[in-house]
PDB file of C-alpha atoms in Angstrom:
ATOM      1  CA  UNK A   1     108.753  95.180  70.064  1.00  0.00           C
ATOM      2  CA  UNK A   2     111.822  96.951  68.281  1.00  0.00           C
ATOM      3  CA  UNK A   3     114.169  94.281  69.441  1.00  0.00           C
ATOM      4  CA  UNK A   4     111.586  91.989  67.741  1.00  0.00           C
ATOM      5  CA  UNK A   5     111.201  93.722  64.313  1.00  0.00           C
ATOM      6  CA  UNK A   6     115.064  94.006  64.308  1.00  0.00           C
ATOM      7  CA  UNK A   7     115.538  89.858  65.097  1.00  0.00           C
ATOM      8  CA  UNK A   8     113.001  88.995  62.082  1.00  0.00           C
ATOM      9  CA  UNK A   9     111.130  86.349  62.284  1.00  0.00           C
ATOM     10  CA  UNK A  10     112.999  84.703  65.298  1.00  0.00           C
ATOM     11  CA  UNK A  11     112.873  87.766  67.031  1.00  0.00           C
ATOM     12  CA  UNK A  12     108.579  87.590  66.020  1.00  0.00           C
ATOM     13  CA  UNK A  13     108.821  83.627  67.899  1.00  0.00           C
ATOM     14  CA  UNK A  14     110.654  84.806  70.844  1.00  0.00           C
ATOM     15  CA  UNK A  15     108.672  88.051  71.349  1.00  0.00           C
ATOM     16  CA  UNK A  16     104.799  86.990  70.391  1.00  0.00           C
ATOM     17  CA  UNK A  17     102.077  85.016  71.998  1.00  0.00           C
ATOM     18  CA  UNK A  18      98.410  83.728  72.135  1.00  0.00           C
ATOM     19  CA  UNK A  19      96.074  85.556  74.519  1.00  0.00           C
ATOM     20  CA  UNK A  20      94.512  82.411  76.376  1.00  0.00           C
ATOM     21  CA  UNK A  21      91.246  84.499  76.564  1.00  0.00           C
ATOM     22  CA  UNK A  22      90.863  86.063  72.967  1.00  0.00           C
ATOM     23  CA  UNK A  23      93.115  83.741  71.023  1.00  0.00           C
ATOM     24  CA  UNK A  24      94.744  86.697  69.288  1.00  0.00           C
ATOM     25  CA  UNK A  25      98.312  86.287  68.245  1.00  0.00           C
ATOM     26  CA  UNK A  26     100.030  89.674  70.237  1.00  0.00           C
ATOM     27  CA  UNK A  27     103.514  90.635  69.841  1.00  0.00           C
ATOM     28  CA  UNK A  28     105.214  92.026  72.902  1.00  0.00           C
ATOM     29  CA  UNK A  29     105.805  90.169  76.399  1.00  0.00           C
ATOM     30  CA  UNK A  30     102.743  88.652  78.005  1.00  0.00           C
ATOM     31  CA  UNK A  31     101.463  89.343  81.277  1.00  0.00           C
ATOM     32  CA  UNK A  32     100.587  86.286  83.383  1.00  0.00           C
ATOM     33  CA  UNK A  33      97.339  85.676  85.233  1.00  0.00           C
ATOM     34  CA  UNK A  34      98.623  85.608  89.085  1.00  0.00           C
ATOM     35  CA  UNK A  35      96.339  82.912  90.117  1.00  0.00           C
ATOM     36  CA  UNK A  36      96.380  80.701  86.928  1.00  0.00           C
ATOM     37  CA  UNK A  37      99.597  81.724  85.242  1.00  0.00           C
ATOM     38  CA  UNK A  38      97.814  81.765  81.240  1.00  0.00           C
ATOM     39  CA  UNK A  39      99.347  84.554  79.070  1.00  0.00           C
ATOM     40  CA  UNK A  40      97.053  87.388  78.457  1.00  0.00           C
ATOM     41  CA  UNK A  41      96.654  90.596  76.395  1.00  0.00           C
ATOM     42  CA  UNK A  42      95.824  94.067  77.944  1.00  0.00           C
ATOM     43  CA  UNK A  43      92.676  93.957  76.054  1.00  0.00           C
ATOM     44  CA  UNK A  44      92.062  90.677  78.378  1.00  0.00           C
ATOM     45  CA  UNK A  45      93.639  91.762  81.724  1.00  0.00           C
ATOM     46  CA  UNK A  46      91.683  92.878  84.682  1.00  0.00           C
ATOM     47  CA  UNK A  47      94.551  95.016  87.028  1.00  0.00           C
ATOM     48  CA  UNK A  48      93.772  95.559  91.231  1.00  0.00           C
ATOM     49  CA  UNK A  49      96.239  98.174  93.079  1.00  0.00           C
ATOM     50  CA  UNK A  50      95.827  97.436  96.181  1.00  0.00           C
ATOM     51  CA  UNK A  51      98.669 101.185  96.721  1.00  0.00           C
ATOM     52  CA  UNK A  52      97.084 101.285 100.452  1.00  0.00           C
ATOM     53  CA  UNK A  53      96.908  97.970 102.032  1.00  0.00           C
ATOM     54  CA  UNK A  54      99.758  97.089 104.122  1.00  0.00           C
ATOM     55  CA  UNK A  55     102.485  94.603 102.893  1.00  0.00           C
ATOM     56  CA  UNK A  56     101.688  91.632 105.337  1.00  0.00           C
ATOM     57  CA  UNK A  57      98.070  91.919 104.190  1.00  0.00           C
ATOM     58  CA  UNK A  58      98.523  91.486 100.350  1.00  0.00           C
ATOM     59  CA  UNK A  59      97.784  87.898  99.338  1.00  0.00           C
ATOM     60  CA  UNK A  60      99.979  86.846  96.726  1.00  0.00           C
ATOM     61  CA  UNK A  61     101.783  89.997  95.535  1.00  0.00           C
ATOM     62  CA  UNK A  62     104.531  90.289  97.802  1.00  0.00           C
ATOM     63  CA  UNK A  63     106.434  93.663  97.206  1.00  0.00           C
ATOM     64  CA  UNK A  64     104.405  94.956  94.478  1.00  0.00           C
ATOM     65  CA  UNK A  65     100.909  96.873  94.870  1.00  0.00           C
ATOM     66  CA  UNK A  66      99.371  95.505  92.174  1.00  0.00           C
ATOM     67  CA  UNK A  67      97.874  91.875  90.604  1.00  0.00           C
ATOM     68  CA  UNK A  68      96.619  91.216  87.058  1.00  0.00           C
ATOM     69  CA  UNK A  69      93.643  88.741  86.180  1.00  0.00           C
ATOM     70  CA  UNK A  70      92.459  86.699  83.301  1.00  0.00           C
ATOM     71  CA  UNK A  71      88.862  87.749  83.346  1.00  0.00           C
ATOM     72  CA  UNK A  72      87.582  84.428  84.635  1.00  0.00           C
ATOM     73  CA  UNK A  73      90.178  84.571  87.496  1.00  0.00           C
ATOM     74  CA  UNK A  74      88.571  88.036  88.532  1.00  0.00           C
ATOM     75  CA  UNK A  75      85.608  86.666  89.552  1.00  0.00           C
ATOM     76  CA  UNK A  76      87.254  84.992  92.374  1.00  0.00           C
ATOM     77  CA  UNK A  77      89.019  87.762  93.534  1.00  0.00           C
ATOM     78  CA  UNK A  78      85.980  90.239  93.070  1.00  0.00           C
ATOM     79  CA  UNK A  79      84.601  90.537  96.554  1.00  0.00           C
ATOM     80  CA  UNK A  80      87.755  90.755  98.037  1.00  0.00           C
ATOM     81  CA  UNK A  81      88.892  93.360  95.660  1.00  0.00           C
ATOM     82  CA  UNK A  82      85.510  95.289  96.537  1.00  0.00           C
ATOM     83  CA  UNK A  83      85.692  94.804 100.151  1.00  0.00           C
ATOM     84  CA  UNK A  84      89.006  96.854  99.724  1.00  0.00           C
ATOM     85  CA  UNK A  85      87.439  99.696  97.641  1.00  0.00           C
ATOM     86  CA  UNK A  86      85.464  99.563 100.747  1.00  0.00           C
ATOM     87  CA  UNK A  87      87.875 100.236 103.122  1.00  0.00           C
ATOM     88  CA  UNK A  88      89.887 102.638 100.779  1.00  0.00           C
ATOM     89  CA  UNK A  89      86.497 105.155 100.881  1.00  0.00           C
ATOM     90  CA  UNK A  90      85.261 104.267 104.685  1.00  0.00           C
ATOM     91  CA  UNK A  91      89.324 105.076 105.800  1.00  0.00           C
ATOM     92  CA  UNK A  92      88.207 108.550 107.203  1.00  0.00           C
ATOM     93  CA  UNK A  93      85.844 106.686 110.280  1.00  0.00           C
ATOM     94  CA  UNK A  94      89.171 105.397 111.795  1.00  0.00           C
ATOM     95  CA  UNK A  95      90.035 107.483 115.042  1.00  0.00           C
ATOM     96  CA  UNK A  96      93.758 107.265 115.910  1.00  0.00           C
ATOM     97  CA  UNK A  97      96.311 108.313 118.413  1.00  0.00           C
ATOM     98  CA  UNK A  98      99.933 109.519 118.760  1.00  0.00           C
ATOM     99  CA  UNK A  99     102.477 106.994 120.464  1.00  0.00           C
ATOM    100  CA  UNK A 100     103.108 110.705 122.559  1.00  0.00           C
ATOM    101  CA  UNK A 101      99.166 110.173 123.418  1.00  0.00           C
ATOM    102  CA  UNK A 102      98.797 110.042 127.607  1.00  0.00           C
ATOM    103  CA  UNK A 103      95.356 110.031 127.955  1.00  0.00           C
ATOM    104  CA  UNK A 104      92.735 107.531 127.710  1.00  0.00           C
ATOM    105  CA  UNK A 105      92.192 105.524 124.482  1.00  0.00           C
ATOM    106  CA  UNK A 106      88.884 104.079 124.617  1.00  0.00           C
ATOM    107  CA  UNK A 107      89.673 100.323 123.577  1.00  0.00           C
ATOM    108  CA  UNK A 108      86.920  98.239 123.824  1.00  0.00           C
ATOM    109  CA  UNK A 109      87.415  95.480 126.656  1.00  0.00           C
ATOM    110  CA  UNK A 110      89.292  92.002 125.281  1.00  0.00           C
ATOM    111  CA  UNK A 111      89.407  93.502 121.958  1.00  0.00           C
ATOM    112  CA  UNK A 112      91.692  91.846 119.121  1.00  0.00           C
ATOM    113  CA  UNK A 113      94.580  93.913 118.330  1.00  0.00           C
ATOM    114  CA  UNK A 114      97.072  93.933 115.213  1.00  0.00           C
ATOM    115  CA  UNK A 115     100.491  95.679 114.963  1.00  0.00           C
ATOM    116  CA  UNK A 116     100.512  97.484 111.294  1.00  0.00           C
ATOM    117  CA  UNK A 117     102.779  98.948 108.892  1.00  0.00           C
ATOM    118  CA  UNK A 118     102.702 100.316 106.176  1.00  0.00           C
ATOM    119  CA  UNK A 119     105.186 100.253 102.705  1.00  0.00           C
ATOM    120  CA  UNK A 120     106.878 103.419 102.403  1.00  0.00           C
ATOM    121  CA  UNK A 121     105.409 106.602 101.152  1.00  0.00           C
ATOM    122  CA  UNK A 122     106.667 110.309  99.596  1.00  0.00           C
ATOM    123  CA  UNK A 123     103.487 111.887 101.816  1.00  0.00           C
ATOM    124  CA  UNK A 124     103.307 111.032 105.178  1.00  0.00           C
ATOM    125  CA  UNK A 125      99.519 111.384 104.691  1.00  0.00           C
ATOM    126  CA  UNK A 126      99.364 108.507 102.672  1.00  0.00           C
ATOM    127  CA  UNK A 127     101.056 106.656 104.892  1.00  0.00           C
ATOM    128  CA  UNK A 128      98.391 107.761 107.547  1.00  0.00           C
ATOM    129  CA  UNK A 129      95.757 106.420 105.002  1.00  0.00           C
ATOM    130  CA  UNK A 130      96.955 102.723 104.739  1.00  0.00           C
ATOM    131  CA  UNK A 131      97.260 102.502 108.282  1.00  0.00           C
ATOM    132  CA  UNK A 132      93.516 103.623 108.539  1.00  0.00           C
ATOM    133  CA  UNK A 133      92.801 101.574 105.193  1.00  0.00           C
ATOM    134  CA  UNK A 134      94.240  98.454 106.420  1.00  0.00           C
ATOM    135  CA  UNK A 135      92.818  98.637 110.078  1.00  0.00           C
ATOM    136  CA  UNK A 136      89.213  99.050 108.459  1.00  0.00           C
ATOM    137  CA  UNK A 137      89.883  96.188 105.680  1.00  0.00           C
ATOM    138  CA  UNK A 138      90.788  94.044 108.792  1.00  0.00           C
ATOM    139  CA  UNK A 139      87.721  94.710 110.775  1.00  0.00           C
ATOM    140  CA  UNK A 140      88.751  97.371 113.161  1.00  0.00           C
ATOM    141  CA  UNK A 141      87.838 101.296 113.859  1.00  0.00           C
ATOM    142  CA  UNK A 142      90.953 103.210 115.874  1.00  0.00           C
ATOM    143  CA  UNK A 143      94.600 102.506 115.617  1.00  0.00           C
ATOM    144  CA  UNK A 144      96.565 103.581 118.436  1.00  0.00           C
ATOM    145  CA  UNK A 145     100.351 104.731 119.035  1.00  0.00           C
ATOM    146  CA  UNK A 146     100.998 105.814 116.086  1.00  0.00           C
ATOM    147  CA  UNK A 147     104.399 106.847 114.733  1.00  0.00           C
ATOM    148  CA  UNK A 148     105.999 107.972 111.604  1.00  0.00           C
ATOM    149  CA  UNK A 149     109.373 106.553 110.436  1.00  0.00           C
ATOM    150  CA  UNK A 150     111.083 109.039 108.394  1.00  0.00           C
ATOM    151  CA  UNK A 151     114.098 107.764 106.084  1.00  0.00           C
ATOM    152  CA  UNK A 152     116.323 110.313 104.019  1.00  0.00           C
ATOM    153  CA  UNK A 153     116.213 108.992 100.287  1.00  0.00           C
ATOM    154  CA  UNK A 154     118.230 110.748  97.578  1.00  0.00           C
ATOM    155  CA  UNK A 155     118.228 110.792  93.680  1.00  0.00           C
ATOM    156  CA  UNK A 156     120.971 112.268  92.591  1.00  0.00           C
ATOM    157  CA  UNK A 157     121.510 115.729  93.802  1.00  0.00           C
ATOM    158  CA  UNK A 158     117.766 116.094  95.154  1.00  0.00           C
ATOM    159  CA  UNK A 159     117.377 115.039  98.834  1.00  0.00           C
ATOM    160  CA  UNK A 160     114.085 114.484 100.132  1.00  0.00           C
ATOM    161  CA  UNK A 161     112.058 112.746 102.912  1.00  0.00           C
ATOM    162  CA  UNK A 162     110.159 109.135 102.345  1.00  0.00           C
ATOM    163  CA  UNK A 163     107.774 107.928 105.649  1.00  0.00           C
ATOM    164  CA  UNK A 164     106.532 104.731 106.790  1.00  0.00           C
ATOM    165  CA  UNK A 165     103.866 105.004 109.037  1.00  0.00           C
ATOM    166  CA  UNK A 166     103.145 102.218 112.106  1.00  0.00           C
ATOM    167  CA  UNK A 167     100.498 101.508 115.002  1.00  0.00           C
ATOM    168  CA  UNK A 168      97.995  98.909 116.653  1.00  0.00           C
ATOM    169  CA  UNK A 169      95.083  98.654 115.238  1.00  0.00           C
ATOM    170  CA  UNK A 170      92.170  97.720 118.020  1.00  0.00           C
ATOM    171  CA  UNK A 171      88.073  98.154 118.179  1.00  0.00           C
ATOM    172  CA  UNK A 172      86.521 100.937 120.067  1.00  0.00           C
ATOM    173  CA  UNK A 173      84.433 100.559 123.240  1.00  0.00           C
TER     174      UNK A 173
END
């Protein structure tokens, strides 16, 4: 917006739009609509973080966690947006197991399974949670041989620990 003011009125042209849903001239850059590209305001936007679903099960966002709607795009992606909410608070029902696990793992007979993984995480609990986030947004209840990938990450003299988190996901007998 500075660089704008600073420009004049070319700097205004290059740095303004119309919100396709209120009409309202905004200065600023826009924010597109992910499924049907219009410019909109903030006032206009609906945002969805989707922080704990795994990477390969995002739909169109790729490498972010996050997609902004037009409100009349939202509609469409409503129930699938709620039937992650869902997941997000049913996450603690998933039963998992260690990849050092010997025992049994009661797997249900000719049941579907998924390898998972999740983006990386500071806490290795949240990297726990979209594993069990993920397996209940895809339909299933334990995830088995689970491991934790730590990586050594660094900004600038402060070391510290980042972990992935990976296992099958299955249905219980």
């Amino acid at each position: 917006v500075l660089i704008a003011l600073s420009l004049g009125y070319a700097g205004y042209k290059l740095f303004s739009y119309k919100c396709s849903i209120c009409g309202e001239k905004k200065l600023g850059l826009s924010t597109p609509c992910t499924i049907c590209k219009e410019k909109i305001c903030n006032d206009c936007q609906k945002k969805l973080e989707y922080t704990y679903l795994c990477p390969a099960q995002r739909r169109r966002h790729g490498e972010t966690d996050s997609e902004v709607f037009c409100k009349k795009c939202f509609i469409s992606e409503e129930e699938e947006y709620n039937k992650y909410q869902l997941a997000v608070e049913r996450q603690a029902e998933v039963e998992t197991w260690s990849k050092n696990f010997r025992g049994r793992i009661p797997i249900k007979a000719g049941a579907t399974e998924i390898a998972i993984q999740t983006d990386i995480f500071l806490d290795k609990d949240d990297a726990l949670k979209s594993l069990k986030v993920t397996a209940i947004y895809l339909g299933f209840n334990i995830i088995y041989k689970v491991n934790y990938v730590p990586n050594t990450a660094s900004s600038e003299n402060y070391k510290y620990t980042t972990w992935r988190a990976e296992g099958i996901a299955t249905t219980k007998e």
